[in-house]
XYZ file of C-alpha atoms in Angstrom:
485
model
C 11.614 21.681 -53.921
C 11.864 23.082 -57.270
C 9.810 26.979 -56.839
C 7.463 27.203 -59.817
C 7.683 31.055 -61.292
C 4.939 32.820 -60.128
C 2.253 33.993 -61.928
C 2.638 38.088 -62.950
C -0.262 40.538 -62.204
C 0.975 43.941 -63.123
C -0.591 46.775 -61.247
C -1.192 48.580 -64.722
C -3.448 46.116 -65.478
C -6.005 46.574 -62.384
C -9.149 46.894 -64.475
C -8.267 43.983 -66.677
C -7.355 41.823 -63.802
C -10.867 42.712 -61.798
C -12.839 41.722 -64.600
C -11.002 38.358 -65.194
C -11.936 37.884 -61.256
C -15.137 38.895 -61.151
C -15.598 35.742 -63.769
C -14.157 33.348 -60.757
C -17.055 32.276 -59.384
C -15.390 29.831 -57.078
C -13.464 32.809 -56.225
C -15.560 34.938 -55.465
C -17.812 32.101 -53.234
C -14.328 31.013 -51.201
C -13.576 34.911 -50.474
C -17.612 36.040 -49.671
C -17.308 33.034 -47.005
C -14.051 33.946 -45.501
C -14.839 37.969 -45.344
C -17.668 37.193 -43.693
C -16.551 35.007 -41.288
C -13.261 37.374 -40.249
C -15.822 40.060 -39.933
C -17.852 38.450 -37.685
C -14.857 36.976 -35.705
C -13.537 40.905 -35.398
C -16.899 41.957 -34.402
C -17.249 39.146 -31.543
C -13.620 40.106 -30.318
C -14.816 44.240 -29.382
C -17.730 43.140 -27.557
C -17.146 46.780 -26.360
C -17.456 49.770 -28.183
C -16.285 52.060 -25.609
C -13.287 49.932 -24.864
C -12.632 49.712 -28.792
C -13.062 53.320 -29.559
C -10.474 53.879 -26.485
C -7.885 51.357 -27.216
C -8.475 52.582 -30.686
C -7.534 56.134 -29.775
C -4.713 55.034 -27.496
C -3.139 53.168 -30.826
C -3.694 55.999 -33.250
C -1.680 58.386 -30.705
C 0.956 55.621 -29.810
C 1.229 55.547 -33.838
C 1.422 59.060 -34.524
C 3.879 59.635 -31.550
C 6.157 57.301 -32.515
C 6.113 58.550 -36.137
C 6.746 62.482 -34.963
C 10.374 61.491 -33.819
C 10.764 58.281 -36.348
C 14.754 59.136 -37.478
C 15.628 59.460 -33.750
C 14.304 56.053 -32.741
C 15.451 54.807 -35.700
C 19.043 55.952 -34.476
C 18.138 54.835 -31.216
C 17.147 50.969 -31.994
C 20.482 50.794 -34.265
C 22.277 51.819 -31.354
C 20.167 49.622 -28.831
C 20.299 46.610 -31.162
C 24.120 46.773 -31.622
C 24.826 46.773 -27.759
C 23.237 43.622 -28.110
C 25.240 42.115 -30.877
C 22.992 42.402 -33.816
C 24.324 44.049 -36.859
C 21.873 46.490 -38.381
C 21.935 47.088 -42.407
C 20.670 50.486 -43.954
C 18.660 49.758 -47.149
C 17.235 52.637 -49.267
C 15.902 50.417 -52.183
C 14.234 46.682 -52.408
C 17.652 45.984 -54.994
C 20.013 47.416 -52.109
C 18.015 45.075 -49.279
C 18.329 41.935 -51.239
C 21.921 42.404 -52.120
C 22.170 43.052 -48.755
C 20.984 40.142 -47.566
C 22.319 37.761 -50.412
C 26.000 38.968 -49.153
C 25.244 37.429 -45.728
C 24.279 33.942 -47.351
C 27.330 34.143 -49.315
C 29.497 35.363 -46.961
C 28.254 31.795 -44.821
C 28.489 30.114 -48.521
C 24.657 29.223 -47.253
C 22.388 27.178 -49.931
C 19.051 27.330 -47.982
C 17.358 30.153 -45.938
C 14.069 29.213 -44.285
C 11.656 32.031 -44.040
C 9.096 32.861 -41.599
C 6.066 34.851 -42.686
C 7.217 38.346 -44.063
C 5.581 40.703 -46.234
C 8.832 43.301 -46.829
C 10.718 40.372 -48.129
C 7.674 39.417 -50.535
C 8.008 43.171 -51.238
C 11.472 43.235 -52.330
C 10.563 39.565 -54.148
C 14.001 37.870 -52.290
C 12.632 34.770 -53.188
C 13.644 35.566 -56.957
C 16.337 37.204 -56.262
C 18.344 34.628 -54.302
C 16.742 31.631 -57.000
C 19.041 33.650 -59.440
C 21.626 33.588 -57.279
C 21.843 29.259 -57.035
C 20.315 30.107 -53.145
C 16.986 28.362 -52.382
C 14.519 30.380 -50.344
C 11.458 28.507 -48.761
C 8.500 29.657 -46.928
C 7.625 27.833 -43.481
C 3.998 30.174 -42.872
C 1.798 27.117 -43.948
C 0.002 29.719 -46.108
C 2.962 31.266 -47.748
C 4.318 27.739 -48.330
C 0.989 27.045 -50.629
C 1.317 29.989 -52.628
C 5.028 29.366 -53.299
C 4.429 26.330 -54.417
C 1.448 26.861 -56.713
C 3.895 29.408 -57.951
C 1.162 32.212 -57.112
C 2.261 35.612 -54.804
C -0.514 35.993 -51.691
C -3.653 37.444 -52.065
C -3.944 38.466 -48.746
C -1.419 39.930 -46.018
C -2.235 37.733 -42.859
C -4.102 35.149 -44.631
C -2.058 34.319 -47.862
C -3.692 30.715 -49.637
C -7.323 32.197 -47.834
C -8.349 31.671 -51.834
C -7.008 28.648 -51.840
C -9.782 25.127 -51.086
C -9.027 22.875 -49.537
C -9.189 20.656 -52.595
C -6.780 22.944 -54.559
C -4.270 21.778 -51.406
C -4.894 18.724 -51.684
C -4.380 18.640 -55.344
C -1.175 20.954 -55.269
C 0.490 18.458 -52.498
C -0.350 15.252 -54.213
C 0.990 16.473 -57.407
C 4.170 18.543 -56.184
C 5.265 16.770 -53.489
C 6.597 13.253 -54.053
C 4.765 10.283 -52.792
C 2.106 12.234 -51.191
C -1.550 10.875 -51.072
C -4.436 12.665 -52.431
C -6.448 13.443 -49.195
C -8.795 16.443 -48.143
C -8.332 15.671 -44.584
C -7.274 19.315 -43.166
C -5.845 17.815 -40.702
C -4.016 15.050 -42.726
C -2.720 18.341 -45.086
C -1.488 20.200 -42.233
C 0.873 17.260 -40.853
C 1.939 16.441 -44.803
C 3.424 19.899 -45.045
C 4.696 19.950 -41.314
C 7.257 16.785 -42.141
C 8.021 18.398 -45.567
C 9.500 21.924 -43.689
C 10.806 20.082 -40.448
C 13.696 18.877 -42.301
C 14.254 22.341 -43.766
C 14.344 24.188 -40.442
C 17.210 21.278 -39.373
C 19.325 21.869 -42.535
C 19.017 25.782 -43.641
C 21.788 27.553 -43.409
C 19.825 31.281 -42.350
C 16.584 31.772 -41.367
C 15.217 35.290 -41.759
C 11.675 36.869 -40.185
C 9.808 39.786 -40.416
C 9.176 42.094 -37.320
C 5.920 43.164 -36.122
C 7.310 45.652 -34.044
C 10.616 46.954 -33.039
C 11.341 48.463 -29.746
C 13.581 51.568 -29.533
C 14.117 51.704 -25.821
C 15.484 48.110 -25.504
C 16.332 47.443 -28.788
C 13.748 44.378 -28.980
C 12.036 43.010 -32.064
C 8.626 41.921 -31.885
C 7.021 38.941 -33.943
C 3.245 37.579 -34.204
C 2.637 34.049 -35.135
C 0.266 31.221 -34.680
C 2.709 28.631 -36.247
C 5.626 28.404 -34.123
C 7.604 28.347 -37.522
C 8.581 31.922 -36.953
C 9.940 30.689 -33.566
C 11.826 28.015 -35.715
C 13.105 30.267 -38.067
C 14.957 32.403 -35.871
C 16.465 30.047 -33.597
C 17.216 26.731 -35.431
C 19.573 28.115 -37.729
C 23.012 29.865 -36.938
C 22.296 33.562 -38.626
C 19.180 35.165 -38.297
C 18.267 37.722 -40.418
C 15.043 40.157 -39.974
C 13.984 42.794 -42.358
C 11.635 45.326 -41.745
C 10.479 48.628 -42.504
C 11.705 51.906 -40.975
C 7.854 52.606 -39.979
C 7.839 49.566 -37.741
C 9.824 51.086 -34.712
C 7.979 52.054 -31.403
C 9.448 54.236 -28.627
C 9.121 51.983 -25.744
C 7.806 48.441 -24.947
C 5.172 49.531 -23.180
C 3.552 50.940 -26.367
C 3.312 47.482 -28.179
C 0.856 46.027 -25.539
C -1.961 48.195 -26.753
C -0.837 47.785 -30.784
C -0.834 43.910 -30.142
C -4.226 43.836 -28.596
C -5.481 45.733 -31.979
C -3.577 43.437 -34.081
C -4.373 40.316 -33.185
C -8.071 41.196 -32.744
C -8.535 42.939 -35.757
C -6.706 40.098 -37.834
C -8.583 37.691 -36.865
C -10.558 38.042 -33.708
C -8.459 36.607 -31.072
C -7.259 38.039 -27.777
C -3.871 36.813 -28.153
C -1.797 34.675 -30.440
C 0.047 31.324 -29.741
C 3.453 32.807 -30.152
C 4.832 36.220 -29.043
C 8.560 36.164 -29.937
C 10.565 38.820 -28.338
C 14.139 38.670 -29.654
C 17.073 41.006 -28.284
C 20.273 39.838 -29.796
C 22.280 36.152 -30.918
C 22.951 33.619 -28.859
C 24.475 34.720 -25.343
C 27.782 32.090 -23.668
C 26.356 29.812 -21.830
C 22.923 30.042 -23.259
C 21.796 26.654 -25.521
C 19.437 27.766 -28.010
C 19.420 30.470 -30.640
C 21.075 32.103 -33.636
C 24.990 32.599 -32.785
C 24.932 35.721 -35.683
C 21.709 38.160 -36.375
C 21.297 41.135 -38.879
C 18.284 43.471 -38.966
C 17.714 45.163 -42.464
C 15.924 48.315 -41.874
C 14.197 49.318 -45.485
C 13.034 52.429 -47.035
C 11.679 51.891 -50.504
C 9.497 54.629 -50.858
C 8.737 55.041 -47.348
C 10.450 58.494 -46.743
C 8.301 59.512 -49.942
C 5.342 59.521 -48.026
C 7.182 60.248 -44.151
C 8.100 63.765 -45.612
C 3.991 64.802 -46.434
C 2.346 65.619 -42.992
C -1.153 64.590 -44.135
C 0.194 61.104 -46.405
C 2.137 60.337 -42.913
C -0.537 58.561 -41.519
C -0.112 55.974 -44.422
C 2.818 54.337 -42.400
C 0.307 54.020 -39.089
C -0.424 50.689 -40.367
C -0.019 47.720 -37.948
C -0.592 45.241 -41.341
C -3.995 43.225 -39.519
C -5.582 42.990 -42.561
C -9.143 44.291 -41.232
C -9.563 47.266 -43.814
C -9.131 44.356 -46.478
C -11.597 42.029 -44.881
C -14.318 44.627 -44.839
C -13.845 46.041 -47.988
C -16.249 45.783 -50.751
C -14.406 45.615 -53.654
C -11.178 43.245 -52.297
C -14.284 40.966 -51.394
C -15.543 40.737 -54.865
C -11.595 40.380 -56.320
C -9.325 39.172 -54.170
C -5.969 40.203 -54.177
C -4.029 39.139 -56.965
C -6.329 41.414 -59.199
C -3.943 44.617 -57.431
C -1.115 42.972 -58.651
C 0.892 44.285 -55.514
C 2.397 43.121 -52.647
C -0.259 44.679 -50.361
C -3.814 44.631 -51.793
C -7.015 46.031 -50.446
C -7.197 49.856 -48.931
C -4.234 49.772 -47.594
C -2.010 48.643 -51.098
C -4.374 51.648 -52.705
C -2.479 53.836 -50.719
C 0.577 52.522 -49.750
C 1.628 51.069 -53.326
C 1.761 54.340 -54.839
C 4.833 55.666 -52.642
C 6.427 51.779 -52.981
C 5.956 51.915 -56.924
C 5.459 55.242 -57.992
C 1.870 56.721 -59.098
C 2.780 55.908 -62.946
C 2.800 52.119 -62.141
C 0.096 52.130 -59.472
C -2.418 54.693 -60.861
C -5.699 52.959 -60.996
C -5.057 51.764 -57.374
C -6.686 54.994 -56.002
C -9.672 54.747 -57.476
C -10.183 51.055 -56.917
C -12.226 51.851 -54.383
C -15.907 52.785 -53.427
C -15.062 55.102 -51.001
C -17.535 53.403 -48.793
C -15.697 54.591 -45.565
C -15.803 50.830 -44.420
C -11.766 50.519 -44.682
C -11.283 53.872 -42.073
C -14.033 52.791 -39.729
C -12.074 49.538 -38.623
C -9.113 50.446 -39.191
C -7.703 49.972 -35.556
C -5.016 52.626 -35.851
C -8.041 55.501 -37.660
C -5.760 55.614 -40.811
C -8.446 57.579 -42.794
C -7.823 55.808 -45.953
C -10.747 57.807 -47.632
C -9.027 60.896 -46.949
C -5.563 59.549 -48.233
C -7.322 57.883 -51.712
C -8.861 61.322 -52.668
C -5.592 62.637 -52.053
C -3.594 60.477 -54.109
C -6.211 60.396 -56.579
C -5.631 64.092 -56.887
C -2.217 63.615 -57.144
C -2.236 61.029 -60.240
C -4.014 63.688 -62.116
C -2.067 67.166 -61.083
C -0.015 67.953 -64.040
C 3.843 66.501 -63.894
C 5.476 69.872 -64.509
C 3.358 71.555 -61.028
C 5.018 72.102 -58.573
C 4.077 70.834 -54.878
C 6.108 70.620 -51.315
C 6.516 67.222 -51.453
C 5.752 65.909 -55.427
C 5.264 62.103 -55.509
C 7.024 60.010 -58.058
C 4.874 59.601 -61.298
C 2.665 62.356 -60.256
C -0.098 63.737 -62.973
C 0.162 59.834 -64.638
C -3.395 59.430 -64.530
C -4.077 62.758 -66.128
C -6.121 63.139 -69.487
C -6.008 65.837 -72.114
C -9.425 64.947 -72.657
C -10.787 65.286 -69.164
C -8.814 68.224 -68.477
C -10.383 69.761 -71.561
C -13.802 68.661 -70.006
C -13.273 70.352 -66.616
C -12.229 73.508 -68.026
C -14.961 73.618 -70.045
C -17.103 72.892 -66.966
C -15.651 75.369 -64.935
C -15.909 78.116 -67.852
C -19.755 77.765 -67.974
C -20.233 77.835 -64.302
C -17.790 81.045 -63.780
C -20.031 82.675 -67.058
C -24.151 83.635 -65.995
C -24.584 83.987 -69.849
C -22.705 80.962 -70.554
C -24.437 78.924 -67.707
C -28.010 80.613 -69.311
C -27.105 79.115 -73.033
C -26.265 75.710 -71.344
C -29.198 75.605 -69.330
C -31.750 76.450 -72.557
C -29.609 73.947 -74.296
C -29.794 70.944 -72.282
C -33.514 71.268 -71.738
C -33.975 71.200 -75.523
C -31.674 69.025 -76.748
C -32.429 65.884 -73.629
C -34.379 63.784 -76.111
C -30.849 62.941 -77.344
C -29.616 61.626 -74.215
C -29.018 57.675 -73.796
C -32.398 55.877 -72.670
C -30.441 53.730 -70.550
C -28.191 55.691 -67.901
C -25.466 53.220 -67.530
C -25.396 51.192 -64.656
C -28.191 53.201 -62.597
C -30.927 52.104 -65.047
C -29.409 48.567 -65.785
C -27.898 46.559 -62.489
C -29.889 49.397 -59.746
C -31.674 47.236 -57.191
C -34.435 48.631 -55.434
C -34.327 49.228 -52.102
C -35.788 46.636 -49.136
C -38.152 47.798 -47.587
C -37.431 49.355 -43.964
C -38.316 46.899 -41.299
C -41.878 48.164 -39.740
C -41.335 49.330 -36.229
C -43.101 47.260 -32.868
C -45.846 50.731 -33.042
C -46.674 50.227 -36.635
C -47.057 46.577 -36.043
C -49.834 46.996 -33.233
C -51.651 49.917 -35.160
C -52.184 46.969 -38.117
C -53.089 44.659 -35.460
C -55.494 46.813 -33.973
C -57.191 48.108 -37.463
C -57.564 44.290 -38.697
C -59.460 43.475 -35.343
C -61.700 46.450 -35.815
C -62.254 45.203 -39.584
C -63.176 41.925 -38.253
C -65.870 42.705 -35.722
């Protein structure tokens, strides 16, 4: 399979990219049906809301703990993981991961890696890298393998083609894949793209994963999937690599029970998934199945950035379901391409910044309603509110201030002109005369002002109604009778 370059949405060009998608109507139908139907499969999943608020509450402090001691457990799971015969590979930057892991294929001379679902590799774009390097990389996540081959990045973190129809599948397999059939038939799709990766898990040469969750105490990585292909990936080939980043780690197993629950509801309302894959080390003597060599690449890329700030911390709670994404106003209307990130939605707003730097990423922050919707599911209570205003503070505090803990491209959404403004502002209001002259201003000089204010006067709807209540209902029922007799 010959991997189509994919299509480039730069993060600089946010407001560009929104309005080009708010023109998508089919886009915008296919991604109103599928929010609305995640959200309604999350809601039917916490029947409870004193369970949810609990388990909830048990994550956010399982999160938080976990985080408080983060370079000792990171120590610990190296340690851990190389009793058990995996090799464990520091990265600082995405460049230093994928050379990482491109030395490992070479060192095998390997052609082929088969890839399970993982967002930190889509991060560092390996895909690319090891295309440049005469190494073929090909995604096995049914979704993933969509978007590769329409040459398009994912638009969503657990649900990648979810813009996708099932006509543009059918279309996209008939025309890239040789001798394939035009045919809507999920079904019929699903088994054409089965038989296309079978043969791929049988003749790769690595297979690398992502981990959901990695275990300090028994130095045990964790990995969600509905597919089996992740199952595939990791055993059918000799060398397994997984890459992950340093946030992932948990202190002991018994802390990803409660974390799995919340992810798998919150992704996309089920109790459990098909496959839990817990994976300790290579292949033992004597045992038949499984990788004979594994790596783990642990990754920073920007991570530390945002580790180091007490209050921006709670950025790396994130468990990746997708939920804050699903319920969010404006990634509804969108979709996530228009970021031009690897992770869209509330959580890209504010975890893109410390990956990228504010100066490439500084409309992110105020993509975003501040609705509250993202922090009210969020199954970990990231307040992702409270971390946009933040950030969004940050992208306009001068470069040249200094702060405990300055974030790269900091001040790069500042303005001369709305500086200028504010300090004007804040003259007249520290001033009683100059707050007096202002005051007899305005009121004579209002006839000036724009008939039309913006987008109050031009797209406001009016309110509904309120719903009458079950009293008001039998007081009008009562007065008509009396009008009749």
């Amino acid at each position: 399979m010959s991997e189509s370059k994919i299509t480039v949405y730069p993060s600089r060009a946010f407001k560009d990219n929104a309005k080009l998608a708010l023109t998508d109507d089919k886009l915008r139908r296919s991604l109103r049906g599928s929010m609305d139907f995640l959200m309604a499969k999350r809601l039917a999943a916490f029947p409870d809301e004193a369970e949810l608020s609990t388990l909830r509450t048990l994550g956010e402090g399982i999160r938080q703990r976990c985080l408080s001691r983060l370079p000792e457990l990171l120590e610990q799971l190296e340690e851990k993981l190389t009793a058990n015969g995996v090799q464990v590979h520091w990265a600082e930057t995405a460049e230093e991961a994928n050379r990482i892991i491109h030395g490992i294929v070479a060192g095998r001379q390997g052609k082929l890696m088969v890839k399970g679902k993982s967002m930190v590799s889509e991060e560092i774009e390996l895909n690319h890298y090891l295309a440049d390097q005469d190494v073929e990389a090909v995604e096995s996540d049914m979704g993933e393998y969509i978007v590769q081959l329409a040459g398009e990045k994912p638009t969503h973190i657990i649900m990648p083609a979810i813009h996708k129809t099932k006509q543009d599948i059918a279309r996209l397999f008939h025309e890239q894949l040789p001798d394939t059939p035009y045919t809507e038939d999920v079904d019929a799709l699903i088994q054409i793209g089965r038989r296309v990766l079978r043969r791929k898990f049988l003749d790769a040469d690595i297979g690398l994963s992502g981990v959901n969750f990695a275990v300090a105490e028994t130095g045990t990585l964790c990995l969600v999937e509905n597919e089996g292909n992740g199952r595939m990936c990791t055993t059918v080939p000799d060398v397994h690599v997984a890459i992950t980043g340093i946030e992932k780690v948990v202190e002991k197993l018994e802390d990803v029970v409660p974390l799995y629950s919340l992810l798998t509801r919150s992704a996309i309302g089920q109790p459990i998934t098909t496959y839990f894959n817990m994976i300790s080390g290579p292949r033992k003597p004597g045992e038949k199945d499984g990788p004979r060599e594994m790596h783990l690449v642990l990754l920073d890329n920007g991570r530390s950035q945002a580790y180091a700030d007490e209050q921006l911390r709670k950025t790396l709670q994130c468990i990746r379901c997708g939920a804050c994404m699903n319920h969010c106003p404006v990634y509804t209307r969108i979709g996530g391409h228009a970021y031009g990130t690897t992770y869209p939605g509330p959580i890209g707003e504010i975890i893109s910044p410390h990956l990228m730097g504010l100066e490439n990423t500084q409309d992110l922050p105020t993509a975003s309603s501040l609705c509250g919707a993202c922090g009210e599911v969020c199954p970990v209570r990231i307040p992702i509110p409270e971390m946009l205003m933040r950030l969004r503070e940050e992208s306009q505090r001068p470069a040249g201030e200094w702060v405990a803990h300055p974030l790269r491209g900091q001040g790069a959404a500042a303005s001369g002109a709305e500086n200028l403004a504010w300090k004007g502002w804040r003259l007249v209001n520290a001033s009683p005369n100059l707050y007096r002259l202002f005051g007899w201003a305005a009121t004579r000089l209002r006839r000036h002002a724009p008939k039309n204010q913006l987008g109050w006067t031009q797209n406001h709807l009016p309110l509904k109604p309120a719903p009458k209540t079950l009293h008001e209902l039998l007081r009008e029922r009562e007065e008509s009778k009396g009008e009749s007799a």
